mmCIF file of C-alpha atoms in Angstrom:
data_model
loop_
_atom_site.group_PDB
_atom_site.id
_atom_site.type_symbol
_atom_site.label_atom_id
_atom_site.label_comp_id
_atom_site.label_asym_id
_atom_site.label_seq_id
_atom_site.Cartn_x
_atom_site.Cartn_y
_atom_site.Cartn_z
ATOM 1 C CA MET A 1 -39.601 -6.507 11.210
ATOM 2 C CA ALA A 2 -36.476 -4.961 9.620
ATOM 3 C CA ARG A 3 -33.143 -6.835 9.746
ATOM 4 C CA VAL A 4 -30.731 -4.117 10.637
ATOM 5 C CA LEU A 5 -27.048 -4.588 9.535
ATOM 6 C CA LEU A 6 -24.196 -2.555 10.841
ATOM 7 C CA PHE A 7 -20.816 -2.624 9.220
ATOM 8 C CA GLY A 8 -17.234 -1.498 9.954
ATOM 9 C CA ARG A 9 -16.690 0.991 12.758
ATOM 10 C CA LEU A 10 -20.584 1.293 13.404
ATOM 11 C CA ALA A 11 -20.742 -2.476 14.366
ATOM 12 C CA ASP A 12 -17.684 -2.037 16.616
ATOM 13 C CA GLN A 13 -19.154 1.052 18.333
ATOM 14 C CA ALA A 14 -22.519 -0.646 18.862
ATOM 15 C CA GLY A 15 -21.252 -3.934 19.811
ATOM 16 C CA TRP A 16 -23.647 -5.920 17.418
ATOM 17 C CA ARG A 17 -23.722 -6.301 13.674
ATOM 18 C CA GLU A 18 -27.070 -7.648 13.221
ATOM 19 C CA ARG A 19 -30.464 -7.209 14.927
ATOM 20 C CA SER A 20 -34.248 -7.293 14.203
ATOM 21 C CA VAL A 21 -36.377 -4.128 14.913
ATOM 22 C CA GLU A 22 -39.859 -3.516 14.288
ATOM 23 C CA ALA A 23 -40.103 -0.175 12.350
ATOM 24 C CA ALA A 24 -42.444 1.243 9.624
ATOM 25 C CA SER A 25 -40.034 3.693 8.292
ATOM 26 C CA LEU A 26 -36.415 4.589 8.380
ATOM 27 C CA ALA A 27 -37.013 7.554 10.528
ATOM 28 C CA ALA A 28 -38.682 5.491 13.125
ATOM 29 C CA LEU A 29 -35.931 2.797 13.024
ATOM 30 C CA ARG A 30 -33.350 5.609 13.611
ATOM 31 C CA ASP A 31 -35.425 6.796 16.427
ATOM 32 C CA LEU A 32 -35.617 3.369 18.058
ATOM 33 C CA LEU A 33 -31.830 2.707 17.636
ATOM 34 C CA ALA A 34 -31.031 6.130 19.062
ATOM 35 C CA ALA A 35 -33.335 5.706 21.986
ATOM 36 C CA ALA A 36 -31.587 2.450 22.905
ATOM 37 C CA ASP A 37 -28.114 3.909 22.163
ATOM 38 C CA PRO A 38 -27.680 7.660 21.790
ATOM 39 C CA ASP A 39 -24.062 7.468 20.829
ATOM 40 C CA LEU A 40 -25.036 4.894 18.060
ATOM 41 C CA GLY A 41 -27.913 7.127 16.868
ATOM 42 C CA GLU A 42 -25.683 10.038 16.564
ATOM 43 C CA ALA A 43 -22.971 7.981 14.620
ATOM 44 C CA LEU A 44 -25.740 6.572 12.336
ATOM 45 C CA GLY A 45 -26.507 10.089 11.180
ATOM 46 C CA GLY A 46 -22.862 11.069 11.084
ATOM 47 C CA PRO A 47 -20.945 12.236 7.845
ATOM 48 C CA GLY A 48 -20.457 9.754 5.165
ATOM 49 C CA VAL A 49 -22.697 7.223 6.542
ATOM 50 C CA GLN A 50 -24.967 5.705 3.867
ATOM 51 C CA VAL A 51 -28.165 3.539 4.189
ATOM 52 C CA ALA A 52 -29.117 0.632 2.026
ATOM 53 C CA VAL A 53 -32.584 -0.827 2.083
ATOM 54 C CA ASP A 54 -32.717 -4.260 0.431
ATOM 55 C CA LYS A 55 -29.037 -3.725 -0.854
ATOM 56 C CA ALA A 56 -29.959 -0.507 -2.769
ATOM 57 C CA ILE A 57 -28.567 2.933 -1.275
ATOM 58 C CA VAL A 58 -31.350 5.199 -0.353
ATOM 59 C CA ARG A 59 -31.194 9.038 0.455
ATOM 60 C CA GLY A 60 -33.477 10.582 2.871
ATOM 61 C CA GLU A 61 -36.628 8.750 4.076
ATOM 62 C CA ALA A 62 -37.864 5.328 3.104
ATOM 63 C CA THR A 63 -40.720 3.254 4.444
ATOM 64 C CA LEU A 64 -39.866 -0.339 5.605
ATOM 65 C CA ALA A 65 -41.922 -3.217 4.352
ATOM 66 C CA ALA A 66 -42.047 -6.631 6.008
ATOM 67 C CA ALA A 67 -38.790 -8.460 5.926
ATOM 68 C CA THR A 68 -36.731 -5.359 4.856
ATOM 69 C CA GLU A 69 -33.037 -5.351 5.428
ATOM 70 C CA VAL A 70 -31.534 -1.989 6.447
ATOM 71 C CA ALA A 71 -27.842 -1.534 6.444
ATOM 72 C CA PHE A 72 -25.789 1.221 7.764
ATOM 73 C CA LEU A 73 -22.631 1.777 5.773
ATOM 74 C CA PRO A 74 -19.878 3.883 7.223
ATOM 75 C CA PRO A 75 -17.328 5.487 4.644
ATOM 76 C CA MET A 76 -16.157 2.497 2.466
ATOM 77 C CA SER A 77 -12.327 1.991 2.638
ATOM 78 C CA GLY A 78 -11.848 0.330 -0.735
ATOM 79 C CA GLY A 79 -10.260 -3.006 -1.020
ATOM 80 C CA MET B 1 -28.930 -13.821 -4.441
ATOM 81 C CA THR B 2 -27.593 -13.017 -7.844
ATOM 82 C CA VAL B 3 -24.386 -14.722 -8.572
ATOM 83 C CA PHE B 4 -21.442 -13.152 -10.571
ATOM 84 C CA PRO B 5 -19.233 -15.759 -12.011
ATOM 85 C CA SER B 6 -16.505 -13.288 -12.984
ATOM 86 C CA ILE B 7 -16.412 -12.130 -9.352
ATOM 87 C CA SER B 8 -15.497 -13.807 -6.213
ATOM 88 C CA LEU B 9 -15.125 -12.712 -2.699
ATOM 89 C CA THR B 10 -13.428 -15.405 -0.542
ATOM 90 C CA ALA B 11 -12.389 -15.872 2.960
ATOM 91 C CA GLN B 12 -9.780 -18.536 1.735
ATOM 92 C CA PRO B 13 -6.185 -17.781 0.508
ATOM 93 C CA PHE B 14 -6.191 -18.183 -3.220
ATOM 94 C CA GLU B 15 -3.298 -18.929 -5.625
ATOM 95 C CA PRO B 16 -2.971 -16.060 -8.234
ATOM 96 C CA GLY B 17 -1.027 -18.204 -10.734
ATOM 97 C CA ALA B 18 -3.794 -20.854 -10.953
ATOM 98 C CA LEU B 19 -6.308 -17.991 -11.386
ATOM 99 C CA LEU B 20 -4.238 -16.754 -14.356
ATOM 100 C CA THR B 21 -3.769 -19.993 -15.885
ATOM 101 C CA THR B 22 -7.384 -20.783 -15.865
ATOM 102 C CA PHE B 23 -8.118 -17.251 -17.174
ATOM 103 C CA CYS B 24 -5.816 -17.813 -20.034
ATOM 104 C CA ALA B 25 -7.152 -21.169 -21.199
ATOM 105 C CA GLY B 26 -9.105 -21.650 -24.423
ATOM 106 C CA ARG B 27 -8.694 -18.309 -26.146
ATOM 107 C CA ALA B 28 -8.318 -18.071 -29.735
ATOM 108 C CA GLU B 29 -9.155 -14.395 -30.277
ATOM 109 C CA THR B 30 -7.697 -12.748 -27.157
ATOM 110 C CA GLY B 31 -4.408 -11.135 -28.061
ATOM 111 C CA ALA B 32 -3.796 -9.820 -24.660
ATOM 112 C CA VAL B 33 -4.222 -10.652 -20.863
ATOM 113 C CA ALA B 34 -3.151 -8.167 -18.194
ATOM 114 C CA SER B 35 -3.213 -9.215 -14.634
ATOM 115 C CA PHE B 36 -2.559 -7.477 -11.182
ATOM 116 C CA VAL B 37 -2.143 -9.182 -7.787
ATOM 117 C CA GLY B 38 -2.286 -7.041 -4.475
ATOM 118 C CA LEU B 39 -0.471 -8.421 -1.582
ATOM 119 C CA ALA B 40 -1.058 -7.467 2.155
ATOM 120 C CA ARG B 41 1.891 -5.312 3.326
ATOM 121 C CA ALA B 42 3.230 -5.615 6.919
ATOM 122 C CA GLU B 43 4.031 -1.839 7.064
ATOM 123 C CA ARG B 44 7.294 -2.563 8.794
ATOM 124 C CA GLY B 45 5.494 -4.463 11.577
ATOM 125 C CA GLN B 46 2.713 -2.069 12.111
ATOM 126 C CA THR B 47 0.130 -4.359 10.595
ATOM 127 C CA THR B 48 0.198 -7.874 11.870
ATOM 128 C CA VAL B 49 -3.368 -8.860 10.182
ATOM 129 C CA LEU B 50 -5.478 -6.970 7.708
ATOM 130 C CA GLU B 51 -9.298 -7.560 8.156
ATOM 131 C CA LEU B 52 -11.683 -6.767 5.273
ATOM 132 C CA GLU B 53 -15.275 -6.654 5.616
ATOM 133 C CA ALA B 54 -17.778 -6.828 2.748
ATOM 134 C CA TYR B 55 -21.564 -6.770 2.451
ATOM 135 C CA PRO B 56 -22.459 -10.006 0.544
ATOM 136 C CA GLY B 57 -24.995 -9.207 -2.207
ATOM 137 C CA PHE B 58 -24.111 -5.694 -2.100
ATOM 138 C CA THR B 59 -20.324 -5.468 -2.438
ATOM 139 C CA ASP B 60 -20.280 -8.159 -5.211
ATOM 140 C CA ALA B 61 -23.179 -6.357 -7.043
ATOM 141 C CA ALA B 62 -21.330 -2.982 -6.916
ATOM 142 C CA ILE B 63 -18.184 -4.578 -8.406
ATOM 143 C CA ALA B 64 -20.007 -6.280 -11.059
ATOM 144 C CA GLN B 65 -21.737 -3.124 -11.992
ATOM 145 C CA PHE B 66 -18.525 -1.157 -12.285
ATOM 146 C CA ALA B 67 -16.545 -4.022 -13.852
ATOM 147 C CA GLU B 68 -19.213 -4.470 -16.700
ATOM 148 C CA GLU B 69 -18.818 -0.450 -17.388
ATOM 149 C CA ALA B 70 -14.954 -1.115 -17.653
ATOM 150 C CA LYS B 71 -15.826 -4.222 -20.014
ATOM 151 C CA ALA B 72 -17.788 -1.867 -22.244
ATOM 152 C CA ARG B 73 -15.395 1.123 -21.968
ATOM 153 C CA PHE B 74 -12.236 -1.051 -23.049
ATOM 154 C CA ALA B 75 -14.060 -3.475 -25.176
ATOM 155 C CA LEU B 76 -12.783 -6.402 -23.036
ATOM 156 C CA HIS B 77 -13.343 -9.884 -24.042
ATOM 157 C CA ASP B 78 -13.562 -10.854 -20.376
ATOM 158 C CA TYR B 79 -12.349 -10.242 -16.975
ATOM 159 C CA ARG B 80 -11.918 -11.998 -13.647
ATOM 160 C CA ILE B 81 -11.848 -10.402 -10.178
ATOM 161 C CA VAL B 82 -11.058 -12.305 -6.907
ATOM 162 C CA HIS B 83 -10.953 -10.252 -3.666
ATOM 163 C CA ARG B 84 -10.227 -11.752 -0.187
ATOM 164 C CA ILE B 85 -12.349 -10.808 2.843
ATOM 165 C CA GLY B 86 -11.854 -11.645 6.464
ATOM 166 C CA ARG B 87 -8.562 -11.737 8.064
ATOM 167 C CA ILE B 88 -5.515 -11.519 5.733
ATOM 168 C CA ALA B 89 -1.807 -12.155 6.830
ATOM 169 C CA PRO B 90 1.220 -9.893 5.345
ATOM 170 C CA GLY B 91 2.328 -11.564 2.195
ATOM 171 C CA GLU B 92 -0.984 -13.039 1.220
ATOM 172 C CA ALA B 93 -2.719 -12.001 -1.926
ATOM 173 C CA ILE B 94 -5.775 -9.678 -1.402
ATOM 174 C CA VAL B 95 -6.826 -9.123 -4.832
ATOM 175 C CA PHE B 96 -6.588 -10.589 -8.267
ATOM 176 C CA VAL B 97 -7.756 -8.944 -11.384
ATOM 177 C CA ALA B 98 -7.253 -10.150 -14.989
ATOM 178 C CA THR B 99 -8.507 -8.505 -18.138
ATOM 179 C CA ALA B 100 -8.649 -9.999 -21.626
ATOM 180 C CA ALA B 101 -8.744 -7.933 -24.816
ATOM 181 C CA GLY B 102 -7.780 -8.089 -28.472
ATOM 182 C CA HIS B 103 -4.570 -5.912 -28.022
ATOM 183 C CA ARG B 104 -2.529 -5.136 -24.949
ATOM 184 C CA ARG B 105 -3.373 -1.386 -24.362
ATOM 185 C CA ALA B 106 -6.894 -2.044 -23.690
ATOM 186 C CA ALA B 107 -6.003 -4.983 -21.433
ATOM 187 C CA PHE B 108 -3.502 -2.950 -19.342
ATOM 188 C CA GLU B 109 -5.663 0.221 -19.124
ATOM 189 C CA ALA B 110 -8.858 -1.880 -17.966
ATOM 190 C CA CYS B 111 -6.614 -3.679 -15.376
ATOM 191 C CA ASP B 112 -5.469 -0.270 -14.023
ATOM 192 C CA PHE B 113 -8.911 1.280 -14.176
ATOM 193 C CA LEU B 114 -10.473 -1.639 -12.238
ATOM 194 C CA MET B 115 -7.643 -1.560 -9.662
ATOM 195 C CA ASP B 116 -7.840 2.133 -9.045
ATOM 196 C CA TRP B 117 -11.837 1.766 -8.475
ATOM 197 C CA LEU B 118 -11.351 -1.210 -6.230
ATOM 198 C CA LYS B 119 -8.737 0.402 -4.056
ATOM 199 C CA SER B 120 -10.790 3.577 -3.613
ATOM 200 C CA ARG B 121 -14.557 3.049 -4.006
ATOM 201 C CA ALA B 122 -15.447 -0.424 -3.695
ATOM 202 C CA PRO B 123 -17.664 -1.232 -0.764
ATOM 203 C CA PHE B 124 -15.248 -2.846 1.690
ATOM 204 C CA TRP B 125 -14.435 -1.913 5.370
ATOM 205 C CA LYS B 126 -10.809 -2.284 6.103
ATOM 206 C CA LYS B 127 -9.133 -2.733 9.606
ATOM 207 C CA GLU B 128 -5.599 -2.782 10.502
ATOM 208 C CA HIS B 129 -4.591 -5.019 13.454
ATOM 209 C CA GLY B 130 -1.219 -4.217 14.768
ATOM 210 C CA PRO B 131 0.921 -4.064 17.938
ATOM 211 C CA ASP B 132 -0.557 -0.842 18.806
ATOM 212 C CA GLY B 133 -4.239 -1.970 18.639
ATOM 213 C CA ASP B 134 -6.770 -1.911 15.730
ATOM 214 C CA ARG B 135 -7.631 0.814 13.558
ATOM 215 C CA TRP B 136 -10.330 1.361 10.661
ATOM 216 C CA ILE B 137 -8.778 2.727 7.705
ATOM 217 C CA GLU B 138 -10.335 4.881 4.659
ATOM 218 C CA PRO B 139 -8.770 5.593 1.288
ATOM 219 C CA THR B 140 -5.719 7.565 0.950
ATOM 220 C CA ALA B 141 -5.511 10.878 -0.841
ATOM 221 C CA GLN B 142 -3.491 9.184 -3.387
ATOM 222 C CA ASP B 143 -6.092 6.392 -4.030
ATOM 223 C CA ARG B 144 -8.628 9.063 -4.501
ATOM 224 C CA THR B 145 -6.387 10.817 -6.939
ATOM 225 C CA ASP B 146 -5.561 7.711 -8.868
ATOM 226 C CA ALA B 147 -9.481 6.804 -9.181
ATOM 227 C CA GLU B 148 -10.114 10.394 -10.635
ATOM 228 C CA ARG B 149 -7.667 10.209 -13.439
ATOM 229 C CA TRP B 150 -10.529 8.164 -15.056
ATOM 230 C CA ASP B 151 -13.496 10.539 -14.514
#
């Protein structure tokens, strides 16, 4: 079960910021989130959106082990 | 979660003078301490509240990694970074950075370097609440140019 976290405008758009989703891979997770909310699915793949798995940025595909935390990070603003 | 004692993200207002006093205490070999305090601006009434979101455990780790690079690059003795998160009213301090070095040039430059990075590349998400609604904001072109001076 992956703990999915949304930040910034992605959380506002989705209407949630944390949710548990059963998915074996990042691609499967994206598909599940897009099936539930197509606009969010598109936003998660949008320009500048990065993904962190267990607090480390990943590029491309990743497998999701048990109790993995997946965060979708829109462009960062700086402080 | 790893704890970074030189870095704090806090939802509570802080007093910059007290932080600086603490940072300066008990130093025999430090010849220079430079500090910077960033305050939330009202933007002529366009911003009533600033909201900063961080990713705990990710944001502080990223700041720590960068700050340790700065420490090595400028041969700092020490540094202290405090950053507000959550809702911040105009006039309140958002960020405090202090750097300690043997001599002033390194302390000044390291403080400037840390601030340029914090303003443009640190993993925060910033929202302005104003009379015309809310908006998420991204770094300005000037923030990016400031940060690129050091590349």
